[in-house]
Amino acid sequence: MRVLISGASIAGPVLAYWLESYGFTVTVVERSPTLRKTGGHAVDLFKPAMDIAERMGLIDAVLAKRTGTERLGFRLEGSDRRHELNVGRLLSAVSDRHVEIMRDDLSEIFYDATRERVEYAFGDSIAALSEDDGGVDVSFEHAPERRFDLVIGADGLHSNVRRLVFGPESEFATWIGGYLAVISLPNYLGLRDRTEGITGVNRIAAVYSAAHLDDARAVFLLRTTQPLDYHYRDVARQKQLLREAFAGMGWEVPRLLSELDRTPAFYFDSITQLRMDTWSRGRVSLVGDAGYCPGPAVGGSTSLAVVGAYMLAGELAAAGGDHTRAFPAYEREIGEYVRRSRAFAMGAVKQLIPSSRRGLWAIVAVSRFVNHTPLWLSRALSKLSNSGVRLHDSVRLKAEERSKVVGHEIGDAVGVDRAIHLDHPNP
Ligand SMILES: Cc1cc2nc3c(=O)[nH]c(=O)nc-3n(C[C@H](O)[C@H](O)[C@H](O)COP(=O)(O)OP(=O)(O)OC[C@H]3O[C@@H](n4cnc5c(N)ncnc54)[C@H](O)[C@@H]3O)c2cc1C
């Protein structure tokens, strides 16, 4: 069976890996001319995504690229006093297995694991999809038309496949009150294993580097009561909005803002949540941010993307490539994780970017608690709490499928029957 995946970031290559290993023939089309390697940001992989990386034989490669930024130094706006949060300890309480890694490093690891067995077409994009009983005719912006059995959108929050099949983004996107921007800049503070930042009412600025990076990344988080007025391609306007929003903030912020004119990589987006009742239609489905982004930077969306890709491939293998069975099974399997991630992100955006001085002091109180409470106690409390912080570790992964889809034949029934649905939480 031939599967076309749109998007070669995280969800796309993970899905390609598993589909190919189950015997599907996979093509990945990526709009960017090469693998996107500039100015990435740090993302978190929690236990189920780490377990999947292990099943892919990639855990050592992932750990070798960990950022190592375990400590966060911060000051409250209007005060020079520095507080510290042991982020490593905080995240250890959230998940039994966690790593922070730059998004582009992670993407490259997944890409390298698939590039020899999967066809990658860079610098192109799907222009139109036309489905009939036997498959999907796909026309591209550049390459000639081709036919596939299935098409999967792994093309992120602003997914092209979703737009073509389900309709405009505005029908599914809910802005949850925040914006974020990331820039690359020289590591002029000499940061290595820590992040330094400043937090004020409705705005946070921070800068960090990773052990193996020559430069640094500055992150700006902003909360507003009304959506900002800009076009997503209008970078000049986005930079202007950022300057206005962070005007008058002390510490290193004026210097960070001055880098806006020089930065080789600038990222700006709203913290938007996608809410779709279903992310499959006919022979097309969505995976990762394209289908269920809980909100960049606040919802653990990278882990969700890795887990979603693993589950989708597993269900397609278990169903011998029959999408009419596999897509609903995939949606049932990932659905609870998606719903809980959305709920978590709604709370996280409020707590992460406080809207009052009291909220700022709550961050200081939490950091003192985390720093001084024994890890076993923090873990026990987070397991007991109802806040959903342990949502990642509550995900149960099925065992790898053993059935193979060979050519256009459906995998042997015995294989399919025996393969599925062994609950295998601790491989
Ligand atoms: C500042 C910041 C911080 C973040 N922090 C975290 C975090 O701490 N933890 C976390 O879990 N997540 C975090 N995220 C989110 C995380 O980066 C994404 O959620 C994750 O990478 C999801 O992967 P994806 O493959 O679904 O989508 P994406 O990574 O968005 O990839 C989509 C891919 O599709 C490609 N594409 C787009 N349009 C087309 C097209 N028309 N045709 C072909 N290809 C196309 C894009 O070029 C891209 O390669 C953060 C995001 C940001 C911006």
Tab-separated table of C-alpha atoms and ligand atoms in Angstrom:
chain	number	residue	atom	x	y	z
A	1	MET	CA	0.000	0.000	0.000
A	2	ARG	CA	1.250	3.439	-0.886
A	3	VAL	CA	0.892	6.142	1.734
A	4	LEU	CA	1.630	9.817	1.204
A	5	ILE	CA	2.526	11.859	4.281
A	6	SER	CA	2.574	15.661	4.142
A	7	GLY	CA	5.155	17.168	6.534
A	8	ALA	CA	8.647	16.072	7.613
A	9	SER	CA	9.065	17.440	11.123
A	10	ILE	CA	8.185	15.125	14.021
A	11	ALA	CA	4.892	13.317	13.354
A	12	GLY	CA	5.697	12.750	9.653
A	13	PRO	CA	9.024	10.884	10.006
A	14	VAL	CA	7.813	8.871	13.046
A	15	LEU	CA	4.743	7.760	11.110
A	16	ALA	CA	6.929	6.994	8.066
A	17	TYR	CA	9.245	4.878	10.218
A	18	TRP	CA	6.506	2.688	11.603
A	19	LEU	CA	4.507	2.383	8.391
A	20	GLU	CA	7.606	1.382	6.471
A	21	SER	CA	8.535	-1.179	9.100
A	22	TYR	CA	5.050	-2.700	8.743
A	23	GLY	CA	5.490	-3.048	4.983
A	24	PHE	CA	3.794	0.073	3.616
A	25	THR	CA	5.453	2.062	0.828
A	26	VAL	CA	5.840	5.602	2.097
A	27	THR	CA	6.410	8.969	0.434
A	28	VAL	CA	6.830	12.140	2.498
A	29	VAL	CA	6.331	15.538	0.873
A	30	GLU	CA	7.767	18.535	2.725
A	31	ARG	CA	7.193	22.136	1.684
A	32	SER	CA	10.556	23.323	2.956
A	33	PRO	CA	13.444	22.819	0.462
A	34	THR	CA	15.425	20.846	3.076
A	35	LEU	CA	14.755	19.464	6.508
A	36	ARG	CA	13.962	22.551	8.609
A	37	LYS	CA	17.074	23.052	10.676
A	38	THR	CA	17.113	26.713	11.607
A	39	GLY	CA	16.344	28.322	14.893
A	40	GLY	CA	14.436	25.466	16.458
A	41	HIS	CA	13.192	25.579	19.986
A	42	ALA	CA	13.378	23.123	22.868
A	43	VAL	CA	10.596	20.528	23.115
A	44	ASP	CA	9.809	17.912	25.728
A	45	LEU	CA	9.554	14.189	25.210
A	46	PHE	CA	7.700	12.463	28.016
A	47	LYS	CA	7.523	8.778	28.901
A	48	PRO	CA	5.356	7.299	26.131
A	49	ALA	CA	7.255	9.209	23.429
A	50	MET	CA	10.570	8.170	25.013
A	51	ASP	CA	9.379	4.562	25.023
A	52	ILE	CA	8.550	4.850	21.319
A	53	ALA	CA	11.987	6.339	20.575
A	54	GLU	CA	13.437	3.337	22.401
A	55	ARG	CA	11.384	0.914	20.304
A	56	MET	CA	12.789	2.697	17.243
A	57	GLY	CA	16.331	2.092	18.541
A	58	LEU	CA	16.870	5.851	18.813
A	59	ILE	CA	16.974	6.481	22.531
A	60	ASP	CA	20.756	6.893	22.672
A	61	ALA	CA	20.676	9.391	19.792
A	62	VAL	CA	17.915	11.328	21.563
A	63	LEU	CA	19.721	11.375	24.901
A	64	ALA	CA	22.962	12.453	23.224
A	65	LYS	CA	21.207	15.614	21.991
A	66	ARG	CA	19.455	16.529	25.244
A	67	THR	CA	19.654	20.249	25.941
A	68	GLY	CA	20.756	19.780	29.537
A	69	THR	CA	19.040	23.013	30.624
A	70	GLU	CA	18.011	21.782	34.043
A	71	ARG	CA	17.830	25.098	35.889
A	72	LEU	CA	15.770	28.218	35.287
A	73	GLY	CA	16.912	31.490	36.844
A	74	PHE	CA	14.256	34.186	36.842
A	75	ARG	CA	13.397	37.547	38.311
A	76	LEU	CA	10.005	39.201	38.704
A	77	GLU	CA	9.519	42.367	36.709
A	78	GLY	CA	10.350	45.364	38.892
A	79	SER	CA	12.816	43.486	41.103
A	80	ASP	CA	16.465	42.445	40.675
A	81	ARG	CA	16.170	39.488	42.998
A	82	ARG	CA	16.957	36.241	41.216
A	83	HIS	CA	14.921	33.120	41.939
A	84	GLU	CA	15.731	29.653	40.706
A	85	LEU	CA	13.598	26.728	39.623
A	86	ASN	CA	15.010	23.247	39.261
A	87	VAL	CA	13.233	22.398	36.023
A	88	GLY	CA	14.734	18.919	35.842
A	89	ARG	CA	13.236	18.096	39.208
A	90	LEU	CA	9.858	19.613	38.264
A	91	LEU	CA	9.654	17.534	35.094
A	92	SER	CA	10.806	14.396	36.905
A	93	ALA	CA	7.727	14.786	39.080
A	94	VAL	CA	5.565	15.191	35.976
A	95	SER	CA	6.900	12.143	34.127
A	96	ASP	CA	9.074	9.173	35.060
A	97	ARG	CA	10.975	9.521	31.806
A	98	HIS	CA	11.652	12.874	30.207
A	99	VAL	CA	14.123	14.637	27.964
A	100	GLU	CA	14.290	18.164	26.572
A	101	ILE	CA	15.722	18.367	23.061
A	102	MET	CA	15.784	20.956	20.279
A	103	ARG	CA	12.919	20.337	17.847
A	104	ASP	CA	15.226	20.370	14.841
A	105	ASP	CA	17.636	17.853	16.427
A	106	LEU	CA	14.743	15.516	17.128
A	107	SER	CA	13.399	15.941	13.623
A	108	GLU	CA	16.810	15.123	12.162
A	109	ILE	CA	17.108	11.963	14.290
A	110	PHE	CA	13.736	10.694	13.034
A	111	TYR	CA	14.534	11.713	9.468
A	112	ASP	CA	17.935	9.963	9.512
A	113	ALA	CA	16.253	6.795	10.750
A	114	THR	CA	13.963	6.755	7.714
A	115	ARG	CA	15.698	8.522	4.843
A	116	GLU	CA	17.072	5.365	3.210
A	117	ARG	CA	13.797	3.435	3.252
A	118	VAL	CA	11.301	6.228	2.667
A	119	GLU	CA	10.967	8.549	-0.320
A	120	TYR	CA	11.277	12.191	0.744
A	121	ALA	CA	10.223	14.947	-1.671
A	122	PHE	CA	11.400	18.322	-0.387
A	123	GLY	CA	10.345	21.695	-1.721
A	124	ASP	CA	6.872	20.614	-2.744
A	125	SER	CA	3.336	20.631	-1.433
A	126	ILE	CA	0.026	18.958	-2.169
A	127	ALA	CA	-2.101	21.170	-4.431
A	128	ALA	CA	-5.267	19.053	-4.675
A	129	LEU	CA	-6.679	15.701	-3.595
A	130	SER	CA	-9.305	13.716	-5.431
A	131	GLU	CA	-10.552	10.522	-3.815
A	132	ASP	CA	-12.470	7.599	-5.326
A	133	ASP	CA	-13.222	4.072	-4.159
A	134	GLY	CA	-9.765	2.784	-5.006
A	135	GLY	CA	-7.421	5.549	-3.907
A	136	VAL	CA	-6.513	9.226	-3.927
A	137	ASP	CA	-5.188	11.158	-6.910
A	138	VAL	CA	-2.790	13.784	-5.644
A	139	SER	CA	-1.565	16.758	-7.604
A	140	PHE	CA	1.453	18.663	-6.361
A	141	GLU	CA	2.642	22.215	-6.785
A	142	HIS	CA	5.699	20.952	-8.710
A	143	ALA	CA	5.832	17.171	-9.181
A	144	PRO	CA	3.494	15.353	-11.596
A	145	GLU	CA	0.231	13.891	-10.294
A	146	ARG	CA	0.433	10.546	-8.463
A	147	ARG	CA	-1.987	8.072	-6.950
A	148	PHE	CA	-1.846	6.796	-3.360
A	149	ASP	CA	-3.953	4.490	-1.217
A	150	LEU	CA	-3.914	6.832	1.768
A	151	VAL	CA	-2.889	10.429	2.507
A	152	ILE	CA	-1.883	11.620	5.984
A	153	GLY	CA	-1.494	15.253	6.985
A	154	ALA	CA	1.448	15.676	9.389
A	155	ASP	CA	1.917	19.277	8.332
A	156	GLY	CA	1.485	21.080	11.613
A	157	LEU	CA	-0.838	23.614	13.150
A	158	HIS	CA	-1.446	25.382	9.820
A	159	SER	CA	-1.953	22.093	7.968
A	160	ASN	CA	-2.431	22.173	4.228
A	161	VAL	CA	-4.074	18.721	4.118
A	162	ARG	CA	-6.583	19.769	6.781
A	163	ARG	CA	-7.485	22.855	4.787
A	164	LEU	CA	-7.929	20.868	1.574
A	165	VAL	CA	-10.045	18.121	3.130
A	166	PHE	CA	-11.804	19.632	6.149
A	167	GLY	CA	-11.922	23.355	5.436
A	168	PRO	CA	-10.312	26.567	6.658
A	169	GLU	CA	-8.271	26.635	9.859
A	170	SER	CA	-10.582	29.235	11.400
A	171	GLU	CA	-13.283	26.560	11.735
A	172	PHE	CA	-11.171	24.495	14.101
A	173	ALA	CA	-8.676	26.853	15.739
A	174	THR	CA	-9.330	28.365	19.138
A	175	TRP	CA	-6.930	30.988	20.364
A	176	ILE	CA	-6.309	30.322	24.050
A	177	GLY	CA	-5.057	33.724	25.059
A	178	GLY	CA	-1.354	33.758	24.299
A	179	TYR	CA	1.378	34.341	21.752
A	180	LEU	CA	4.896	33.143	21.556
A	181	ALA	CA	7.979	34.136	19.655
A	182	VAL	CA	11.396	32.518	19.382
A	183	ILE	CA	14.579	34.030	17.952
A	184	SER	CA	18.128	32.755	17.519
A	185	LEU	CA	20.859	35.043	18.797
A	186	PRO	CA	24.526	34.899	19.880
A	187	ASN	CA	25.000	33.252	23.269
A	188	TYR	CA	26.310	36.534	24.679
A	189	LEU	CA	25.389	35.569	28.270
A	190	GLY	CA	27.509	32.413	28.021
A	191	LEU	CA	24.604	30.182	29.057
A	192	ARG	CA	25.179	26.440	29.112
A	193	ASP	CA	22.991	24.351	31.343
A	194	ARG	CA	20.441	26.939	32.331
A	195	THR	CA	17.744	29.299	31.173
A	196	GLU	CA	17.612	32.885	32.429
A	197	GLY	CA	14.484	34.982	32.251
A	198	ILE	CA	12.182	37.625	33.555
A	199	THR	CA	8.502	37.227	34.278
A	200	GLY	CA	5.980	40.022	34.508
A	201	VAL	CA	2.227	40.354	34.432
A	202	ASN	CA	1.095	38.972	31.051
A	203	ARG	CA	4.627	38.691	29.654
A	204	ILE	CA	7.711	36.492	29.983
A	205	ALA	CA	11.082	36.698	28.252
A	206	ALA	CA	13.784	34.059	28.619
A	207	VAL	CA	17.001	33.013	26.945
A	208	TYR	CA	18.746	29.638	26.916
A	209	SER	CA	21.298	27.580	25.092
A	210	ALA	CA	21.958	23.865	24.860
A	211	ALA	CA	25.174	21.992	25.573
A	212	HIS	CA	25.876	21.393	21.866
A	213	LEU	CA	24.620	24.732	20.469
A	214	ASP	CA	26.914	27.601	19.492
A	215	ASP	CA	24.130	30.153	19.726
A	216	ALA	CA	21.212	30.841	22.058
A	217	ARG	CA	17.428	31.078	21.717
A	218	ALA	CA	15.245	33.766	23.239
A	219	VAL	CA	11.601	32.962	23.919
A	220	PHE	CA	8.891	35.562	24.431
A	221	LEU	CA	5.508	34.572	25.854
A	222	LEU	CA	2.685	37.062	25.867
A	223	ARG	CA	-0.893	37.051	27.106
A	224	THR	CA	-3.555	39.427	25.780
A	225	THR	CA	-7.276	39.761	26.329
A	226	GLN	CA	-7.981	40.261	22.615
A	227	PRO	CA	-6.371	38.613	19.584
A	228	LEU	CA	-3.599	40.700	18.011
A	229	ASP	CA	-4.138	42.102	14.559
A	230	TYR	CA	-1.542	40.726	12.112
A	231	HIS	CA	-1.144	38.467	9.118
A	232	TYR	CA	0.769	35.252	9.769
A	233	ARG	CA	3.186	36.006	6.927
A	234	ASP	CA	3.792	39.641	7.959
A	235	VAL	CA	7.032	39.254	9.915
A	236	ALA	CA	7.662	43.016	10.162
A	237	ARG	CA	4.299	43.533	11.860
A	238	GLN	CA	4.925	40.602	14.219
A	239	LYS	CA	8.258	42.077	15.274
A	240	GLN	CA	6.617	45.442	15.827
A	241	LEU	CA	3.935	43.840	18.026
A	242	LEU	CA	6.622	42.088	20.031
A	243	ARG	CA	8.555	45.315	20.579
A	244	GLU	CA	5.391	47.079	21.743
A	245	ALA	CA	4.374	44.268	24.065
A	246	PHE	CA	7.778	44.064	25.761
A	247	ALA	CA	8.547	47.787	25.835
A	248	GLY	CA	9.768	48.972	29.230
A	249	MET	CA	10.613	45.512	30.518
A	250	GLY	CA	13.942	45.488	32.331
A	251	TRP	CA	16.795	42.976	32.696
A	252	GLU	CA	18.170	41.839	29.303
A	253	VAL	CA	14.943	42.437	27.401
A	254	PRO	CA	16.079	45.591	25.523
A	255	ARG	CA	19.125	43.660	24.269
A	256	LEU	CA	17.001	40.653	23.299
A	257	LEU	CA	14.611	42.932	21.403
A	258	SER	CA	17.526	44.592	19.637
A	259	GLU	CA	18.397	41.157	18.187
A	260	LEU	CA	15.074	41.130	16.332
A	261	ASP	CA	16.616	43.047	13.439
A	262	ARG	CA	19.575	40.660	13.126
A	263	THR	CA	18.159	37.274	13.976
A	264	PRO	CA	18.612	34.596	11.304
A	265	ALA	CA	15.524	32.769	12.584
A	266	PHE	CA	12.295	34.309	13.825
A	267	TYR	CA	9.216	32.358	14.874
A	268	PHE	CA	5.943	33.963	15.943
A	269	ASP	CA	2.604	32.282	16.429
A	270	SER	CA	-0.542	32.446	18.474
A	271	ILE	CA	-1.028	29.823	21.164
A	272	THR	CA	-3.858	28.136	19.378
A	273	GLN	CA	-5.675	24.939	20.111
A	274	LEU	CA	-7.197	22.801	17.394
A	275	ARG	CA	-10.542	21.268	18.174
A	276	MET	CA	-11.904	18.809	15.646
A	277	ASP	CA	-14.432	16.104	16.433
A	278	THR	CA	-12.756	13.762	13.984
A	279	TRP	CA	-9.497	13.985	12.105
A	280	SER	CA	-10.135	11.412	9.416
A	281	ARG	CA	-12.259	11.607	6.292
A	282	GLY	CA	-12.321	8.874	3.663
A	283	ARG	CA	-8.751	7.882	2.848
A	284	VAL	CA	-7.249	10.922	4.566
A	285	SER	CA	-6.288	11.348	8.203
A	286	LEU	CA	-4.322	13.827	10.303
A	287	VAL	CA	-1.598	13.265	12.863
A	288	GLY	CA	0.212	15.514	15.361
A	289	ASP	CA	-0.365	19.260	15.420
A	290	ALA	CA	-2.258	19.066	12.121
A	291	GLY	CA	-5.092	17.201	13.819
A	292	TYR	CA	-4.959	18.003	17.501
A	293	CYS	CA	-2.437	20.647	18.510
A	294	PRO	CA	-3.259	21.413	22.155
A	295	GLY	CA	-1.315	24.698	21.948
A	296	PRO	CA	2.374	25.290	21.125
A	297	ALA	CA	4.648	25.414	24.174
A	298	VAL	CA	1.915	24.583	26.688
A	299	GLY	CA	0.427	21.216	25.859
A	300	GLY	CA	3.202	18.665	25.343
A	301	SER	CA	2.383	18.568	21.657
A	302	THR	CA	5.624	16.905	20.577
A	303	SER	CA	4.981	13.857	22.736
A	304	LEU	CA	1.407	13.814	21.486
A	305	ALA	CA	2.645	13.921	17.875
A	306	VAL	CA	5.051	11.001	18.418
A	307	VAL	CA	2.420	8.905	20.195
A	308	GLY	CA	-0.247	9.736	17.586
A	309	ALA	CA	2.059	8.672	14.756
A	310	TYR	CA	2.892	5.403	16.506
A	311	MET	CA	-0.777	4.644	17.161
A	312	LEU	CA	-1.909	5.478	13.638
A	313	ALA	CA	0.731	3.231	12.080
A	314	GLY	CA	-0.088	0.448	14.541
A	315	GLU	CA	-3.798	0.572	13.769
A	316	LEU	CA	-3.174	0.591	10.022
A	317	ALA	CA	-0.954	-2.475	10.371
A	318	ALA	CA	-3.435	-4.207	12.674
A	319	ALA	CA	-6.227	-3.597	10.153
A	320	GLY	CA	-4.065	-4.830	7.279
A	321	GLY	CA	-4.244	-1.374	5.716
A	322	ASP	CA	-8.044	-1.138	5.875
A	323	HIS	CA	-8.483	2.545	6.699
A	324	THR	CA	-12.212	2.146	7.398
A	325	ARG	CA	-11.261	0.131	10.478
A	326	ALA	CA	-7.896	1.690	11.258
A	327	PHE	CA	-8.822	5.387	11.325
A	328	PRO	CA	-11.705	5.057	13.823
A	329	ALA	CA	-9.545	2.769	15.984
A	330	TYR	CA	-6.720	5.339	15.921
A	331	GLU	CA	-9.093	8.138	16.906
A	332	ARG	CA	-10.496	6.085	19.792
A	333	GLU	CA	-7.023	5.222	20.973
A	334	ILE	CA	-5.540	8.738	20.934
A	335	GLY	CA	-8.797	10.566	21.825
A	336	GLU	CA	-8.466	10.609	25.604
A	337	TYR	CA	-4.828	11.770	25.445
A	338	VAL	CA	-5.884	14.578	23.090
A	339	ARG	CA	-8.758	15.713	25.327
A	340	ARG	CA	-6.604	15.715	28.443
A	341	SER	CA	-3.789	17.557	26.657
A	342	ARG	CA	-6.234	20.274	25.589
A	343	ALA	CA	-7.492	20.689	29.149
A	344	PHE	CA	-3.948	20.765	30.490
A	345	ALA	CA	-2.891	23.426	27.955
A	346	MET	CA	-5.810	25.698	28.911
A	347	GLY	CA	-4.627	25.685	32.533
A	348	ALA	CA	-0.933	25.875	31.668
A	349	VAL	CA	-1.245	29.039	29.603
A	350	LYS	CA	-2.836	30.815	32.587
A	351	GLN	CA	-0.324	29.561	35.140
A	352	LEU	CA	2.719	30.007	32.929
A	353	ILE	CA	1.900	33.623	32.001
A	354	PRO	CA	0.225	35.090	35.101
A	355	SER	CA	-2.200	37.966	34.712
A	356	SER	CA	-1.611	39.409	38.220
A	357	ARG	CA	1.187	40.057	40.726
A	358	ARG	CA	-0.303	37.343	42.866
A	359	GLY	CA	0.200	34.894	39.978
A	360	LEU	CA	3.860	35.926	39.793
A	361	TRP	CA	4.367	35.160	43.455
A	362	ALA	CA	2.651	31.832	42.968
A	363	ILE	CA	5.441	30.934	40.517
A	364	VAL	CA	8.047	31.813	43.152
A	365	ALA	CA	6.185	29.689	45.717
A	366	VAL	CA	5.996	26.725	43.342
A	367	SER	CA	9.688	26.979	42.533
A	368	ARG	CA	10.589	26.977	46.250
A	369	PHE	CA	8.385	23.968	46.803
A	370	VAL	CA	9.907	22.076	43.870
A	371	ASN	CA	13.482	22.936	44.841
A	372	HIS	CA	13.128	21.901	48.471
A	373	THR	CA	10.741	18.971	48.383
A	374	PRO	CA	12.316	15.521	48.027
A	375	LEU	CA	11.701	14.078	44.587
A	376	TRP	CA	9.859	11.058	45.923
A	377	LEU	CA	7.408	13.364	47.682
A	378	SER	CA	6.891	15.612	44.631
A	379	ARG	CA	6.261	12.498	42.550
A	380	ALA	CA	3.831	11.093	45.076
A	381	LEU	CA	1.953	14.408	45.306
A	382	SER	CA	1.767	14.852	41.551
A	383	LYS	CA	0.450	11.276	41.229
A	384	LEU	CA	-2.227	12.047	43.781
A	385	SER	CA	-3.180	15.454	42.405
A	386	ASN	CA	-6.096	15.886	40.081
A	387	SER	CA	-4.384	18.547	37.989
A	388	GLY	CA	-3.599	16.266	35.063
A	389	VAL	CA	0.157	16.877	35.225
A	390	ARG	CA	0.793	13.115	34.944
A	391	LEU	CA	-1.262	12.882	31.775
A	392	HIS	CA	1.625	11.683	29.609
A	393	ASP	CA	2.536	8.790	31.847
A	394	SER	CA	-1.062	7.636	31.932
A	395	VAL	CA	-0.904	6.758	28.215
A	396	ARG	CA	-0.715	3.036	27.521
A	397	LEU	CA	1.051	1.944	24.348
A	398	LYS	CA	0.107	-1.228	22.584
A	399	ALA	CA	2.855	-3.622	21.584
A	400	GLU	CA	4.394	-3.178	18.149
A	401	GLU	CA	2.362	-4.812	15.432
A	402	ARG	CA	3.815	-7.934	13.924
A	403	SER	CA	1.649	-8.114	10.804
A	404	LYS	CA	3.054	-6.807	7.562
A	405	VAL	CA	1.220	-5.294	4.673
A	406	VAL	CA	2.876	-6.650	1.556
A	407	GLY	CA	2.329	-4.795	-1.682
A	408	HIS	CA	-1.399	-4.393	-2.104
A	409	GLU	CA	-2.243	-7.558	-0.211
A	410	ILE	CA	-3.824	-7.355	3.177
A	411	GLY	CA	-1.544	-8.780	5.879
A	412	ASP	CA	-2.248	-12.398	6.813
A	413	ALA	CA	-5.238	-12.725	9.076
A	414	VAL	CA	-3.437	-14.812	11.653
A	415	GLY	CA	-0.770	-12.168	11.944
A	416	VAL	CA	-3.328	-9.430	12.312
A	417	ASP	CA	-5.308	-11.309	14.931
A	418	ARG	CA	-2.375	-12.259	17.005
A	419	ALA	CA	-0.692	-8.891	16.720
A	420	ILE	CA	-3.184	-6.636	18.238
A	421	HIS	CA	-3.960	-5.130	21.465
A	422	LEU	CA	-1.559	-6.607	23.893
A	423	ASP	CA	-1.405	-3.926	26.502
A	424	HIS	CA	2.282	-3.364	26.964
A	425	PRO	CA	2.914	-0.409	29.230
A	426	ASN	CA	6.458	-1.260	30.269
A	427	PRO	CA	8.423	-2.738	27.374
B	1	LIG	C1	8.451	28.048	21.049
B	1	LIG	C2	7.830	26.697	21.005
B	1	LIG	C3	7.998	25.907	22.081
B	1	LIG	C4	7.426	24.646	22.079
B	1	LIG	N1	7.608	23.915	23.161
B	1	LIG	C5	7.118	22.684	23.205
B	1	LIG	C6	7.315	21.898	24.369
B	1	LIG	O1	7.923	22.321	25.334
B	1	LIG	N2	6.837	20.671	24.387
B	1	LIG	C7	6.162	20.180	23.319
B	1	LIG	O2	5.768	19.039	23.395
B	1	LIG	N3	5.942	20.892	22.195
B	1	LIG	C8	6.389	22.143	22.112
B	1	LIG	N4	6.172	22.888	20.991
B	1	LIG	C9	5.387	22.351	19.846
B	1	LIG	C10	6.160	21.380	18.929
B	1	LIG	O3	7.229	21.972	18.289
B	1	LIG	C11	5.183	20.802	17.920
B	1	LIG	O4	3.986	20.616	18.581
B	1	LIG	C12	5.665	19.448	17.410
B	1	LIG	O5	6.832	19.643	16.673
B	1	LIG	C13	4.559	18.728	16.556
B	1	LIG	O6	5.097	18.163	15.414
B	1	LIG	P1	4.322	18.006	14.029
B	1	LIG	O7	5.232	17.147	13.212
B	1	LIG	O8	2.936	17.570	14.255
B	1	LIG	O9	4.183	19.470	13.399
B	1	LIG	P2	5.292	20.555	13.045
B	1	LIG	O10	6.502	20.402	13.889
B	1	LIG	O11	4.631	21.872	13.040
B	1	LIG	O12	5.734	20.174	11.545
B	1	LIG	C14	4.954	20.376	10.395
B	1	LIG	C15	5.815	20.143	9.168
B	1	LIG	O13	4.983	20.244	8.026
B	1	LIG	C16	5.626	21.054	7.072
B	1	LIG	N5	4.616	21.669	6.218
B	1	LIG	C17	3.835	22.740	6.482
B	1	LIG	N6	3.034	23.003	5.436
B	1	LIG	C18	3.308	22.064	4.504
B	1	LIG	C19	2.798	21.798	3.200
B	1	LIG	N7	1.876	22.594	2.633
B	1	LIG	N8	3.298	20.750	2.523
B	1	LIG	C20	4.271	19.964	3.044
B	1	LIG	N9	4.785	20.178	4.278
B	1	LIG	C21	4.310	21.211	4.994
B	1	LIG	C22	6.409	22.052	7.885
B	1	LIG	O14	7.459	22.638	7.139
B	1	LIG	C23	6.919	21.163	9.012
B	1	LIG	O15	8.111	20.528	8.647
B	1	LIG	C24	6.703	24.162	20.954
B	1	LIG	C25	6.542	24.984	19.856
B	1	LIG	C26	7.121	26.236	19.885
B	1	LIG	C27	6.975	27.100	18.697
